[in-house]
């Protein structure tokens, strides 16, 4: 059955990419373009991926503290 009509991507293809390590709709989109045109298939892709199927998601869920990225701040000089 087709998941993405815009690019002709099937459930089997989405599952194949998930088995290869794609854990998010964005990663599926990178692999096969599904979800990048009209976006109507993104919820179906999310359902196919499931919440607990990604090992990285399980690691994030086990953390006690929020996951935040550190951002380097620019160094300002007095010379102008």
CSV table of C-alpha atoms in Angstrom, one decimal:
chain,number,residue,atom,x,y,z
A,1,UNK,CA,0.0,0.0,0.0
A,2,UNK,CA,1.2,3.5,-0.8
A,3,UNK,CA,2.1,5.8,2.0
A,4,UNK,CA,3.2,8.7,-0.1
A,5,UNK,CA,1.3,9.3,-3.3
A,6,UNK,CA,3.5,12.2,-4.4
A,7,UNK,CA,6.6,10.1,-4.7
A,8,UNK,CA,5.1,6.6,-4.9
A,9,UNK,CA,6.6,5.4,-1.6
A,10,UNK,CA,5.1,2.2,-0.1
A,11,UNK,CA,4.8,1.0,3.5
A,12,UNK,CA,7.4,-1.7,2.7
A,13,UNK,CA,9.9,1.0,1.7
A,14,UNK,CA,9.3,3.1,4.8
A,15,UNK,CA,9.7,-0.1,7.0
A,16,UNK,CA,12.9,-0.9,5.1
A,17,UNK,CA,14.3,2.5,5.8
A,18,UNK,CA,13.2,2.2,9.5
A,19,UNK,CA,14.9,-1.2,9.7
A,20,UNK,CA,18.1,0.5,8.3
A,21,UNK,CA,18.0,3.0,11.2
A,22,UNK,CA,15.6,5.9,10.2
A,23,UNK,CA,13.8,6.8,13.4
A,24,UNK,CA,11.9,10.0,12.4
A,25,UNK,CA,9.8,11.2,9.5
A,26,UNK,CA,12.6,13.6,8.6
A,27,UNK,CA,15.1,10.7,8.3
A,28,UNK,CA,12.5,8.8,6.2
A,29,UNK,CA,12.2,12.0,4.0
A,30,UNK,CA,16.0,12.1,3.6
A,31,UNK,CA,16.0,8.5,2.5
A,32,UNK,CA,13.1,8.5,0.0
A,33,UNK,CA,11.5,12.0,-0.2
A,34,UNK,CA,8.3,10.7,1.5
A,35,UNK,CA,6.6,13.6,3.3
A,36,UNK,CA,8.5,16.4,1.5
A,37,UNK,CA,5.8,17.5,-1.0
A,38,UNK,CA,2.2,17.9,0.3
A,39,UNK,CA,2.9,16.5,3.8
A,40,UNK,CA,-0.2,14.4,3.8
A,41,UNK,CA,1.6,11.2,4.6
A,42,UNK,CA,3.7,12.4,7.6
A,43,UNK,CA,1.2,11.1,10.2
A,44,UNK,CA,1.1,7.7,8.5
A,45,UNK,CA,4.9,7.6,8.5
A,46,UNK,CA,4.9,8.5,12.2
A,47,UNK,CA,2.5,5.7,12.8
A,48,UNK,CA,4.6,3.2,10.9
A,49,UNK,CA,7.7,4.2,12.8
A,50,UNK,CA,6.0,3.9,16.2
A,51,UNK,CA,7.3,5.5,19.3
A,52,UNK,CA,9.5,2.8,20.8
A,53,UNK,CA,11.1,1.5,17.7
A,54,UNK,CA,14.1,3.8,17.8
A,55,UNK,CA,16.9,2.8,20.2
A,56,UNK,CA,18.0,6.5,20.4
A,57,UNK,CA,14.5,7.5,21.5
A,58,UNK,CA,14.6,5.0,24.3
A,59,UNK,CA,17.9,6.4,25.5
A,60,UNK,CA,16.4,10.0,25.4
A,61,UNK,CA,13.3,8.9,27.3
A,62,UNK,CA,15.5,7.3,30.1
A,63,UNK,CA,17.3,10.6,30.8
A,64,UNK,CA,16.3,12.5,33.8
A,65,UNK,CA,17.4,15.9,32.6
A,66,UNK,CA,16.1,17.7,29.4
A,67,UNK,CA,18.1,17.2,26.3
A,68,UNK,CA,19.6,20.6,25.2
A,69,UNK,CA,22.3,21.5,22.8
A,70,UNK,CA,25.1,23.7,23.8
A,71,UNK,CA,25.7,26.7,21.6
A,72,UNK,CA,29.0,28.5,21.4
A,73,UNK,CA,28.8,32.2,22.0
A,74,UNK,CA,30.7,34.5,19.7
A,75,UNK,CA,33.8,36.2,21.2
A,76,UNK,CA,33.4,40.0,21.1
A,77,UNK,CA,36.6,42.1,20.9
A,78,UNK,CA,37.1,45.7,22.0
A,79,UNK,CA,38.7,46.6,18.7
A,80,UNK,CA,36.1,48.3,16.6
